[in-house]
Coordinates of C-alpha atoms and ligand atoms in Angstrom, one line a residue:
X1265 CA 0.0 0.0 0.0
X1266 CA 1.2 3.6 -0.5
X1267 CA 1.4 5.8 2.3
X1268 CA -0.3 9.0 2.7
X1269 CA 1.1 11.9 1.1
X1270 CA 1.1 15.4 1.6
X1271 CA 2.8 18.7 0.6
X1272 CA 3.1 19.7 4.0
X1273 CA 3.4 17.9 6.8
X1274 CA 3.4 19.6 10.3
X1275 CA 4.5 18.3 13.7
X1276 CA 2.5 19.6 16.5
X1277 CA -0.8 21.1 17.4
X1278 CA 0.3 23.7 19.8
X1279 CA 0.6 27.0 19.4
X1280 CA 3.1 27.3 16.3
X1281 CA 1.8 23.9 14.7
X1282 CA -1.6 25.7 14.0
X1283 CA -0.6 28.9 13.3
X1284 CA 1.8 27.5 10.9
X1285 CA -1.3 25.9 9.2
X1286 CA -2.9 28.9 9.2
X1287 CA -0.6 30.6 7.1
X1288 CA -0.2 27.8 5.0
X1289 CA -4.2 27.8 4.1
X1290 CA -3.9 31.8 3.6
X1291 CA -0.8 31.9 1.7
X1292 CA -0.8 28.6 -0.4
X1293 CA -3.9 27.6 -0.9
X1294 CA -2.8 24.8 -3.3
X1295 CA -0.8 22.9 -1.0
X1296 CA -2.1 19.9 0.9
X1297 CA -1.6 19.6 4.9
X1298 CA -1.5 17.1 7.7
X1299 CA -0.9 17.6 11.3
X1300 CA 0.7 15.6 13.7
X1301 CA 0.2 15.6 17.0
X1302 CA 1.6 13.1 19.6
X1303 CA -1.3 14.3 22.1
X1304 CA -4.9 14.1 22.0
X1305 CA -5.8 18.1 22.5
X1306 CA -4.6 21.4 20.6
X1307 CA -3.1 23.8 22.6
X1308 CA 0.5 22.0 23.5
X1309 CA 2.4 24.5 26.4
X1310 CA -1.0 25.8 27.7
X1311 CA -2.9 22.2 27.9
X1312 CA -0.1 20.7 30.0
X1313 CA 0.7 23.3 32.3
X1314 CA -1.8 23.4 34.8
X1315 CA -0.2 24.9 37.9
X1316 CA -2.1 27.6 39.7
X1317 CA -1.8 30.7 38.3
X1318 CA -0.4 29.8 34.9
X1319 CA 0.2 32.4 32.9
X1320 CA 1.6 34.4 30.1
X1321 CA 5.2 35.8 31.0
X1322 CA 5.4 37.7 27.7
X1323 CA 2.2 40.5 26.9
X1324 CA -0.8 38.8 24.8
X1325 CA -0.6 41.6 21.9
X1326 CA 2.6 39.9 20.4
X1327 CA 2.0 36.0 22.1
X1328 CA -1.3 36.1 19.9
X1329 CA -1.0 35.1 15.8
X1330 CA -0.6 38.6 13.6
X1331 CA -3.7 37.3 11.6
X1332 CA -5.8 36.8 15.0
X1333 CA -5.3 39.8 17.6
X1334 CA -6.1 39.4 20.8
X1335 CA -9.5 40.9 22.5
X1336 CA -8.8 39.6 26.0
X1337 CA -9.1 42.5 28.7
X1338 CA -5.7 41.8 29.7
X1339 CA -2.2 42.1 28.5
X1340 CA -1.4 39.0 30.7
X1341 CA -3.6 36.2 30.7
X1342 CA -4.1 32.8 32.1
X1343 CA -3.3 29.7 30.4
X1344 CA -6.9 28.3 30.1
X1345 CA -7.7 31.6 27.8
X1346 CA -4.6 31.2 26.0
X1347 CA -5.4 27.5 25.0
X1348 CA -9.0 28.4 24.1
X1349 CA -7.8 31.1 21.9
X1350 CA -5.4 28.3 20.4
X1351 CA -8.7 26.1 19.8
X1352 CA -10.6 28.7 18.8
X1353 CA -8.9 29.9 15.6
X1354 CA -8.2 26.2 15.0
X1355 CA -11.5 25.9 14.9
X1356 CA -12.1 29.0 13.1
X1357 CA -10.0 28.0 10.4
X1358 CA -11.1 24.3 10.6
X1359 CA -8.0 23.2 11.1
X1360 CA -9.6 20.1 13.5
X1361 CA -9.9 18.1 10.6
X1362 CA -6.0 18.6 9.5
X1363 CA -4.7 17.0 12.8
X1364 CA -3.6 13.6 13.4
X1365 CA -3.8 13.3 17.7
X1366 CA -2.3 10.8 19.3
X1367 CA 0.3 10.1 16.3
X1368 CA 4.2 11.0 17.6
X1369 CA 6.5 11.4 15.1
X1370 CA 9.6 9.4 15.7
X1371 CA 11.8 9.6 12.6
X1372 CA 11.7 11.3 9.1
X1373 CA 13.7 9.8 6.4
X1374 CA 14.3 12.1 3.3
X1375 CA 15.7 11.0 0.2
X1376 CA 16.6 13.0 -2.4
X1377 CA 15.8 10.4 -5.1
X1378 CA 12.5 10.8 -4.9
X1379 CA 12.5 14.5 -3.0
X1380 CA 10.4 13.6 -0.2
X1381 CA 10.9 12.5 3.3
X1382 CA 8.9 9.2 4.5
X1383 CA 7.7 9.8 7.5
X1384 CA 7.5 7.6 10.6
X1385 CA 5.0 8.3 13.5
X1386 CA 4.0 6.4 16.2
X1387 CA 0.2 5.8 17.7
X1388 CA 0.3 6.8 21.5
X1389 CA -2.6 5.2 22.3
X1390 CA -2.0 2.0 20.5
X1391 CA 1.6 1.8 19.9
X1392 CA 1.2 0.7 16.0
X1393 CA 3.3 2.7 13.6
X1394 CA 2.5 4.0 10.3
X1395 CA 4.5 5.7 7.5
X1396 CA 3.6 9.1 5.4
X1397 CA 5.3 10.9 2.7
X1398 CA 5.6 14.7 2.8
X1399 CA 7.2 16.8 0.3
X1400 CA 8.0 19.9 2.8
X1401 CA 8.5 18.8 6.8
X1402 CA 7.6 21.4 9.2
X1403 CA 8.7 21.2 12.7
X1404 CA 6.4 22.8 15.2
X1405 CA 7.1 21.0 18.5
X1406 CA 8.0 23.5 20.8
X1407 CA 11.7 22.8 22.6
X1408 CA 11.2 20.7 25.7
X1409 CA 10.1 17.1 26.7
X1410 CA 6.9 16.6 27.5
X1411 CA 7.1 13.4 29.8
X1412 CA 9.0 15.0 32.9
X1413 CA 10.4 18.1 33.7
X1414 CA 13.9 19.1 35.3
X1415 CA 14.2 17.9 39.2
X1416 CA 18.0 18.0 40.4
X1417 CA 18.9 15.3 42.5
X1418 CA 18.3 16.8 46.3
X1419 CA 20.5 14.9 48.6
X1420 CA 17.5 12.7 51.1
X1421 CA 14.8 13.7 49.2
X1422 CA 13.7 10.4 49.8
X1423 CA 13.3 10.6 53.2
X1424 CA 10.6 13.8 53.2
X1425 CA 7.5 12.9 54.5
X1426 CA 5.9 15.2 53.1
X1427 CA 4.6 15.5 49.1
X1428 CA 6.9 16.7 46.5
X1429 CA 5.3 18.3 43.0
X1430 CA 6.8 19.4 39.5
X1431 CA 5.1 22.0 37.9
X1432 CA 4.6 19.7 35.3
X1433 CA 3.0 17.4 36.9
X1434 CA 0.7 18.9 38.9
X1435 CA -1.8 16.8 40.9
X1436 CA -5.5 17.9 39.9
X1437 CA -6.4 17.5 43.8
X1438 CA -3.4 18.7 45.3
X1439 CA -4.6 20.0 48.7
X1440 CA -2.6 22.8 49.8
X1441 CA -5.0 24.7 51.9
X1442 CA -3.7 25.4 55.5
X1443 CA -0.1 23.7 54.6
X1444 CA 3.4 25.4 54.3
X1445 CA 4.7 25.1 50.9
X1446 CA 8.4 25.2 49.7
X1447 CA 8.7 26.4 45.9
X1448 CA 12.4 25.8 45.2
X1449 CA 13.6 27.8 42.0
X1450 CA 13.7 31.6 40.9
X1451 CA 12.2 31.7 37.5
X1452 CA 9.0 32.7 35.7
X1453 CA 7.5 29.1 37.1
X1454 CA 8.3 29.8 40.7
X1455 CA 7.1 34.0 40.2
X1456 CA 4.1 33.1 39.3
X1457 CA 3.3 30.1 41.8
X1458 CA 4.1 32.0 44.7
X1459 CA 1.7 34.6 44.5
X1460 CA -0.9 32.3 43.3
X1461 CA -0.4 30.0 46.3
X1462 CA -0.9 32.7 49.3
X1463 CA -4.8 32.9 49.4
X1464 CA -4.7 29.2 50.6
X1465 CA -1.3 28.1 51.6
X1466 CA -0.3 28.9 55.2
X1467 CA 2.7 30.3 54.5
X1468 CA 5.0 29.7 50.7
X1469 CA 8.4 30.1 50.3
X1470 CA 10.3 30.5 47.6
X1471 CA 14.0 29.0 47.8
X1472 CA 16.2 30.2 45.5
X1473 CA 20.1 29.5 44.6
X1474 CA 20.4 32.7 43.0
X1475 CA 18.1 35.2 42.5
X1476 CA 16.5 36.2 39.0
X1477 CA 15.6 39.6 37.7
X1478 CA 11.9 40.7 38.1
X1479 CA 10.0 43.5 36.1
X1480 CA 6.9 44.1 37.4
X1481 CA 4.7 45.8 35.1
X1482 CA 0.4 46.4 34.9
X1483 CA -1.3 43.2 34.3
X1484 CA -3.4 45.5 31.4
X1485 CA -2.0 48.0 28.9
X1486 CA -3.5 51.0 28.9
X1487 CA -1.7 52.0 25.8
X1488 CA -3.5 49.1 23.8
X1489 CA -6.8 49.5 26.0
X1490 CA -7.1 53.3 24.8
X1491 CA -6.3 52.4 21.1
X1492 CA -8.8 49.8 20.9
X1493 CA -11.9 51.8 22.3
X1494 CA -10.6 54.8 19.7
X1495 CA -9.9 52.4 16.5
X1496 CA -11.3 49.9 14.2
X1497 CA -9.8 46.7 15.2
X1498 CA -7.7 46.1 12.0
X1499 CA -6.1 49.5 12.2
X1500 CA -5.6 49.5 16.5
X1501 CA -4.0 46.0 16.6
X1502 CA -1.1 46.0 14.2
X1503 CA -0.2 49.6 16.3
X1504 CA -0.3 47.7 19.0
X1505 CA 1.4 44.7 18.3
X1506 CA 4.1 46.6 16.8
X1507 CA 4.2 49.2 20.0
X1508 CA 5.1 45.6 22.1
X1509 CA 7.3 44.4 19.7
X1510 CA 9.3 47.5 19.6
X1511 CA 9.3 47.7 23.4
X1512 CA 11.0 44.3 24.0
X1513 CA 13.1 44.9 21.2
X1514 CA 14.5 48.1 22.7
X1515 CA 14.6 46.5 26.0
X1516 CA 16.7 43.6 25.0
X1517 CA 19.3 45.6 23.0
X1518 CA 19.6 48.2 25.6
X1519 CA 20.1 45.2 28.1
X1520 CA 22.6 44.1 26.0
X1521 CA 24.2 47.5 25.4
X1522 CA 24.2 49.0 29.1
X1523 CA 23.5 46.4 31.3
X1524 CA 24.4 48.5 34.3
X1525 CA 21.3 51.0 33.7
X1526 CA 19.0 48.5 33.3
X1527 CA 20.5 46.5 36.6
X1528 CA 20.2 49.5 38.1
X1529 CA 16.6 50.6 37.5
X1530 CA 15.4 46.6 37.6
X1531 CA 16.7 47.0 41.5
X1532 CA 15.4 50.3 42.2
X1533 CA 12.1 49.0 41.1
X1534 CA 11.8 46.2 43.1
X1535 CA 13.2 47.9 46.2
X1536 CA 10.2 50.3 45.9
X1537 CA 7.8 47.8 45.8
X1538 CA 9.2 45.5 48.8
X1539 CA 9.1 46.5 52.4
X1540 CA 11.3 49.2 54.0
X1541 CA 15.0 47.7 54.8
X1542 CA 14.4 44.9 52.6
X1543 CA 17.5 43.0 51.6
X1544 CA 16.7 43.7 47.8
X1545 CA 20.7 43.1 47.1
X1546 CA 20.9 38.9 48.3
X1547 CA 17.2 38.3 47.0
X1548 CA 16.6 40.2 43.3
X1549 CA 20.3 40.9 42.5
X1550 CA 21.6 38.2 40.2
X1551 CA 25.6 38.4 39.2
X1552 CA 24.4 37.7 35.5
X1553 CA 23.6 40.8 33.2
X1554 CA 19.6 41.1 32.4
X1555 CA 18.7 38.8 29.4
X1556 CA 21.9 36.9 30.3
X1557 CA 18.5 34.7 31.0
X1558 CA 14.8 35.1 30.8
X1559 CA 13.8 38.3 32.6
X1560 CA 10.5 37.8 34.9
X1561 CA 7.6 39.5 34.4
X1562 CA 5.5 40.1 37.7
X1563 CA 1.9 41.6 36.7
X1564 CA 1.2 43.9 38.7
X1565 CA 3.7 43.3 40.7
X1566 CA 2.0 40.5 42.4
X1567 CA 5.2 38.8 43.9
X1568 CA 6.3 41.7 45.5
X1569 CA 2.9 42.1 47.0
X1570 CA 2.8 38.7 48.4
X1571 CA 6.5 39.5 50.2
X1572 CA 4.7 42.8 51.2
X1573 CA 1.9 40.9 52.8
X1574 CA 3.8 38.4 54.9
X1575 CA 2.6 34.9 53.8
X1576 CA 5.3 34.7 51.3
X1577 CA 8.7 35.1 51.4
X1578 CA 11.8 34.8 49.6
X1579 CA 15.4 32.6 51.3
X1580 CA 18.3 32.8 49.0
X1581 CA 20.9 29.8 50.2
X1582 CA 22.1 25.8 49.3
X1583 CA 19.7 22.7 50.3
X1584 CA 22.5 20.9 52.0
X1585 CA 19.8 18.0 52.4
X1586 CA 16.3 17.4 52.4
X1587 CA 14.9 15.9 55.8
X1588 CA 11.8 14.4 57.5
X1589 CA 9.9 17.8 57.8
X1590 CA 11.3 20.2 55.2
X1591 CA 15.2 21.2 54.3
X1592 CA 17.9 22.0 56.0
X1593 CA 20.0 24.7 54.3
X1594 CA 23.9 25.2 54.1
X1595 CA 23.6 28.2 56.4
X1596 CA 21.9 25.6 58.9
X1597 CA 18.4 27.1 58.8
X1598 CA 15.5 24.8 58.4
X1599 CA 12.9 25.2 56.3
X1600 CA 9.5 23.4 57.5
X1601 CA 7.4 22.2 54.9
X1602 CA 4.3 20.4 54.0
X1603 CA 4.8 20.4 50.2
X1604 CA 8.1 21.0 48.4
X1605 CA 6.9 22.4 44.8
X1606 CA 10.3 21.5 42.1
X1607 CA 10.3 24.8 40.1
X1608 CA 13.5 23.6 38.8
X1609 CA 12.7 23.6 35.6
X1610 CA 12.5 22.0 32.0
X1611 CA 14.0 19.3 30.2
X1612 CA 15.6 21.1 26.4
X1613 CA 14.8 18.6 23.7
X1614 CA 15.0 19.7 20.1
X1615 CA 12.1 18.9 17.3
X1616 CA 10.2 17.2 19.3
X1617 CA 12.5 13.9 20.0
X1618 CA 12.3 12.6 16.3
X1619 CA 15.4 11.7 14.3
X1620 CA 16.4 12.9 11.5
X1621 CA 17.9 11.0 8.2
X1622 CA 19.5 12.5 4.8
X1623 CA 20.2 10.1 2.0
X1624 CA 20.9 7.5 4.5
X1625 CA 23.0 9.3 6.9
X1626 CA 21.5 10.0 10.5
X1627 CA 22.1 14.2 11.1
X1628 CA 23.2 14.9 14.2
X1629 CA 21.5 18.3 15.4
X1630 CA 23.7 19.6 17.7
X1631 CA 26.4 19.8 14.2
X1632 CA 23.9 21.4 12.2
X1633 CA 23.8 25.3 11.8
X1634 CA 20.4 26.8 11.7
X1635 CA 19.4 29.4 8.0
X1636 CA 17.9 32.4 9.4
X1637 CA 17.1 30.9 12.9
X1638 CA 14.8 28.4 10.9
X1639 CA 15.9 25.7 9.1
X1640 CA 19.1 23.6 9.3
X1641 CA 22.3 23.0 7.2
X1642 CA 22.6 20.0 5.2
X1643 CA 18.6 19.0 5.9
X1644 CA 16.3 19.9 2.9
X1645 CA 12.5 20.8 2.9
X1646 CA 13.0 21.6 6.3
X1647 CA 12.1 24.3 8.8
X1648 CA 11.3 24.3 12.6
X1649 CA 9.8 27.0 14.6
X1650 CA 11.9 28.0 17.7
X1651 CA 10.3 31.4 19.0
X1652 CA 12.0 34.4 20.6
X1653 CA 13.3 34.1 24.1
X1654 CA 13.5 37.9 24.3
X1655 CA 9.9 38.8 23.2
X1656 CA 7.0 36.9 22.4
X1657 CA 7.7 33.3 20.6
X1658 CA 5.1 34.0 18.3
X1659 CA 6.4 37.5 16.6
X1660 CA 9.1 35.0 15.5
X1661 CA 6.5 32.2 15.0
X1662 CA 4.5 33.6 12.4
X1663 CA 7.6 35.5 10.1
X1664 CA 8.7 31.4 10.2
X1665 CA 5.5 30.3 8.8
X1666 CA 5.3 33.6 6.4
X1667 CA 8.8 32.7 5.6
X1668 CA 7.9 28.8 5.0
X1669 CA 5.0 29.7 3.1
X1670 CA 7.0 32.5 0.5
X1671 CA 9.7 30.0 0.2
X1672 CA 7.0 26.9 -0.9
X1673 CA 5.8 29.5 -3.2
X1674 CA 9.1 30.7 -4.8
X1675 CA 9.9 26.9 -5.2
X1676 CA 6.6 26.6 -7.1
X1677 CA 7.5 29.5 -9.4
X1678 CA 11.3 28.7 -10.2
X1679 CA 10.2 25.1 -10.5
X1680 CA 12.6 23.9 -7.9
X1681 CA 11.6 20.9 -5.9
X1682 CA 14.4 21.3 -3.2
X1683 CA 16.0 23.1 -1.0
X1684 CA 18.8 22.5 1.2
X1685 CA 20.5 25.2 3.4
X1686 CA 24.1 25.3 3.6
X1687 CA 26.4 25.8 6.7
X1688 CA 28.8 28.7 6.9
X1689 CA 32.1 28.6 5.7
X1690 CA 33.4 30.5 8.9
X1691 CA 33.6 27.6 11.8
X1692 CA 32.4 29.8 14.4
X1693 CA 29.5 28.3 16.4
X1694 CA 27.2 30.0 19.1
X1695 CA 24.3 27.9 21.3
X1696 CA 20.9 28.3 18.9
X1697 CA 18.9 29.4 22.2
X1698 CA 21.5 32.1 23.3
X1699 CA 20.4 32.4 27.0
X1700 CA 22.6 31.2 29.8
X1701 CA 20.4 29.3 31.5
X1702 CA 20.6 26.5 33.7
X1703 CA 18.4 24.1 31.3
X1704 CA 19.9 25.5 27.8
X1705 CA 23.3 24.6 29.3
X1706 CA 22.9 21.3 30.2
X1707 CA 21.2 20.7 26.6
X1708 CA 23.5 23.1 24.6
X1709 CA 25.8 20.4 22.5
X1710 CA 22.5 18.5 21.6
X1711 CA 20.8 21.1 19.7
X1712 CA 21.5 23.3 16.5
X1713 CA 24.3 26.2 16.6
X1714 CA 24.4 29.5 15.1
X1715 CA 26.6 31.1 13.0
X1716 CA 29.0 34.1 13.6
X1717 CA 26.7 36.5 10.9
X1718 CA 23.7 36.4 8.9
X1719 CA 21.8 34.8 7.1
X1720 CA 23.6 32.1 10.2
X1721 CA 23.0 34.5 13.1
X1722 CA 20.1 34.9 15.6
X1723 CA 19.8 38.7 16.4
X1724 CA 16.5 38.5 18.1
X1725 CA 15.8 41.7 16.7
X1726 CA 11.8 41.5 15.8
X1727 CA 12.4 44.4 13.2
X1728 CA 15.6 43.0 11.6
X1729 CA 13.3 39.5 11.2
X1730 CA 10.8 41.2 9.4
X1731 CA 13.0 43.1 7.0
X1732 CA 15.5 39.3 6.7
X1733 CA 12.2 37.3 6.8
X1734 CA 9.0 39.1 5.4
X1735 CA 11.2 41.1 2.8
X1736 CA 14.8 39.8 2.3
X1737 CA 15.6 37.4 -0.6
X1738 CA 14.9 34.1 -0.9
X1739 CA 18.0 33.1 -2.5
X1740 CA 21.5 33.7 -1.4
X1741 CA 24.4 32.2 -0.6
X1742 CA 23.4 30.2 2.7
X1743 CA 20.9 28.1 0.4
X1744 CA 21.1 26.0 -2.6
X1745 CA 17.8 25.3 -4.8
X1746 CA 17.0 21.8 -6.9
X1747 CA 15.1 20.2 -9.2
X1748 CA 14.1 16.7 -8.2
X1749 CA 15.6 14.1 -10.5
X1750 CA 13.8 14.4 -14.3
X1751 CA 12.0 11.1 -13.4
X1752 CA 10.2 12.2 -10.2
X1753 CA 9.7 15.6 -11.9
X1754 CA 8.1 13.7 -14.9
X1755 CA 5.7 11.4 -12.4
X1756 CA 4.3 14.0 -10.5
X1757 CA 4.1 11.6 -7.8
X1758 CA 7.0 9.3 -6.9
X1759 CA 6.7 5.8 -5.4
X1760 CA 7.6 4.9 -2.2
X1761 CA 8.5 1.7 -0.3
Ligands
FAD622 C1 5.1 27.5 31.6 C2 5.5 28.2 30.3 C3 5.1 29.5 30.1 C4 5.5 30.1 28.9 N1 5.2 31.5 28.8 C5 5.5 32.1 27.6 C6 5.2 33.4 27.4 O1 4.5 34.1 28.2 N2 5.5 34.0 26.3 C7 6.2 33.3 25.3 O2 6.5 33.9 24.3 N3 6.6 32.1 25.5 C8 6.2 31.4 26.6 N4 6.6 30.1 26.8 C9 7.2 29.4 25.7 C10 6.1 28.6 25.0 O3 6.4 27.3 24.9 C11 5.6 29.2 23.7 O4 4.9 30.4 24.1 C12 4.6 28.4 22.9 O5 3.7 27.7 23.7 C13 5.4 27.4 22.1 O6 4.4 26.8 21.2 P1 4.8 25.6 20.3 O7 3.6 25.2 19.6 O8 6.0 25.9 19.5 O9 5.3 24.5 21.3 P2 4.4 23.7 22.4 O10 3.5 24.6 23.1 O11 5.4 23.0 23.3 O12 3.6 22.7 21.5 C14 4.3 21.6 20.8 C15 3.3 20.6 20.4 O13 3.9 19.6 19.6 C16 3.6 18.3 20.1 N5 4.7 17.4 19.8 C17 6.0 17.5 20.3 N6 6.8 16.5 19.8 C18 6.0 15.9 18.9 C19 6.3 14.7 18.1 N7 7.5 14.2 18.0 N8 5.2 14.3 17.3 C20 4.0 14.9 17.3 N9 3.7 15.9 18.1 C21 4.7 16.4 18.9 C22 3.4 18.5 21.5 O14 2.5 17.4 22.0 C23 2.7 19.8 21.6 O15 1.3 19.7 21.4 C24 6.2 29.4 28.0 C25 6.6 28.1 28.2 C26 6.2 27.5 29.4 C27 6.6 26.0 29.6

């Protein structure tokens, strides 16, 4: 029997996966489609995560698709509105009957015989495999693993009594009304627990290593509020989208550029929201420079207000070991606990697990060099979607799919069946995800690299993307256009085994 085939073939149903699709639809409306998705619900990031509080880190302007603004009330929102807005315009755009659930991919062969990849997925609910064919292989499967988060190995963890939780596992009846909890970590996971947690919880802690920098900023945008009420929607969003993306733009490249200024008003702001005397300098002080990692957004300041209110608070120190009833630190305090929340973080894991084949030969990721932050050297017909880690994944989401969809097109025109992007000459090599973060680091040699300049290099410069991605050329000397063999060409169709 011959497998399925399709033009495109996309990996994942969250966020990027359908906005990807609905591009694709919009843009080439020739092209045929499948989606895979190893789960059985849309929404990927914001189905799984389902901690109290869950939220957007990253204002809901720019984290919403460019062809579907978002009308929430607030800048920041929760993940349950997030994930229905991901359903919604899947169903909007009827994208339901494009998706595969329950199918994982687990390795995509290409050959260049025949210019297509065969495509191997595996059923997650009844373990049988099946094979498709896809001319064009689009990876939209975010950048962690899904089974299990990041939990360091706590010396005696094992003899706690008490219950021990990762965020990404939370317990649908975890009962922690009354009981002191531990949150160990100082990212956005942890910043956005803790203040969720103090309306039940008798008392939360968050334990941190080293401290993080917060911004706290209003949960709605007044800006965007006032344009909307004076505006027609298609004329107020784009403003405002583009108001956002200029903002973290600026704020990123002035991070980078005077790191000092920015340390110095991120401290001044935080010491005017916590109480009087507060040691601001061992608790929201980190030795790192802002956007050496992810910078935290607090909404309205909400974690400063739980400090403020004294049923949270923040200890900055070692676990030397955990014990019966809580953790003993290295400066010999005890911490009492009830539950000990893991906010330690995620496990990196590049296109969603599945392996990759050329002509044969196995590519190993973490050698390949990523084209304008979106496909990968050596690898044909194929892009990937890694959002920013400065601003709003999806700014960089949807140039991708834009990108994807102009390329398919040119292909089309210049009757080219292939195309395979080239590494640089230069053998300099920089970390894809350029942040210095605990779980990029201990990922870094398995995933892509980037270049030392474009069209090799990652700027995460939203407007520099749009001029390089919406704009630039399509050809140039970091790619290398083909025609399939005269024989597939003459076909139409090529036969697989
Ligand atoms: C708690 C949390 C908060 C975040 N907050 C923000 C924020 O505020 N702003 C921001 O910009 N970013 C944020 N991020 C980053 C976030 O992941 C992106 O916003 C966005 O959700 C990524 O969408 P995605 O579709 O690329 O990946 P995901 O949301 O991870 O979805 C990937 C999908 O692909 C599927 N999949 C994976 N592998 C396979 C496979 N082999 N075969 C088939 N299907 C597969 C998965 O099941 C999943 O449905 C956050 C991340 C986390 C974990």
């Amino acid at each position: 029997m011959r497998p399925d085939h399709v033009d495109v073939l996309i990996v994942g149903a969250g966020l990027s996966g359908i906005g990807a699709a609905c591009h694709l639809q919009r843009r080439c409306p020739g092209k045929t489609f499948t989606i895979l998705e190893a789960r059985n619900e849309i929404g990927g990031t914001w189905d799984l995560f389902r901690y109290p509080g869950v939220r957007s880190d990253s204002d809901m302007f720019t984290l919403s698709y460019s062809f579907r603004p978002w009308t929430g009330a607030k800048a920041i929102a929760d993940g349950d509105s997030i994930c229905r807005y991901i359903r919604e315009t899947a169903r909007e755009n009827g994208m339901e009957e494009h998706i595969r659930f329950q199918h994982r991919v687990v390795r995509a062969e290409w050959s260049s015989e025949n210019a297509r990849w065969t495509v191997e997925a595996r059923r997650t609910d009844t373990g049988k495999s099946l094979v498709l064919t896809c001319s064009f292989l689009f990876g939209c499967s975010g950048y962690y693993r899904y089974d299990e988060g990041y939990t360091p190995q706590f010396p005696g963890i094992d003899r706690f009594t008490g219950q021990v939780v990762h965020p990404q596992q939370w317990p649908d009846d975890l009962a922690y009304a009354g009981k002191r909890v531990v949150v160990i970590g100082s990212g956005a996971t942890a910043a956005t627990l803790v203040p969720a947690m103090i309306d039940k919880a008798a008392h939360v802690t968050m334990l941190q290593r080293t401290p993080s920098y917060m911004l706290s900023l209003p949960a709605t945008d007044v800006v965007a509020d006032a344009l909307r009420h004076r505006l027609p929607p298609k004329v107020a969003y784009p403003i405002i989208r583009w108001k956002n993306a200029l903002l973290a733009t600026l704020t990123f490249q002035l991070s980078r550029r005077a790191p000092g200024m920015i340390k110095t008003l991120l401290r001044k702001g935080a010491a005017m929201q916590l109480p009087k005397g507060y040691d601001v300098g061992t608790h929201f002080t980190p030795q790192y420079n802002p956007w050496d990692q992810r910078l935290c957004l607090l909404p309205d300041g909400d974690l400063f207000k739980a400090i403020r209110s004294g049923r949270a608070s923040v200890v900055t120190d070692h676990i030397e070991t955990f014990t019966e009833h809580g953790i003993r630190l290295a400066s010999g305090t005890e911490l009492e606990a009830d539950i000990v929340i893991t906010a330690t973080g995620l496990n990196l894991l590049a296109i969603g697990g599945m392996t990759l084949s050329v002509d044969g030969a196995d590519i190993d990721l973490g050698a390949t060099v990523a084209y304008k932050g979106l496909m990968l050297s050596g690898v044909p017909n194929f892009a990937l979607t890694i959002g920013y880690t400065h601003a709003s994944w999806t700014l960089k989401g949807d140039l991708v799919s834009e990108y994807v969809c102009r390329l398919l097109n040119h292909m089309d025109q210049r009757g080219y069946q292939v195309c395979t992007p080239l590494a640089p000459a230069s053998p300099q090599r920089k970390p894809l995800i350029d942040l210095q973060a605990g779980y990029v680091l201990r990922s870094v040699a398995l995933l892509p690299k980037q270049g030392p300049a474009a069209p090799w290099r990652q700027y995460q410069n939203y407007p520099r993307d749009v001029v390089l991605l919406r704009h630039g050329p399509l050809e140039d000397e970091g790619v290398r256009f083909t025609r399939a063999p005269a024989a597939v060409r003459a076909a139409g169709t090529v036969e697989v085994a």
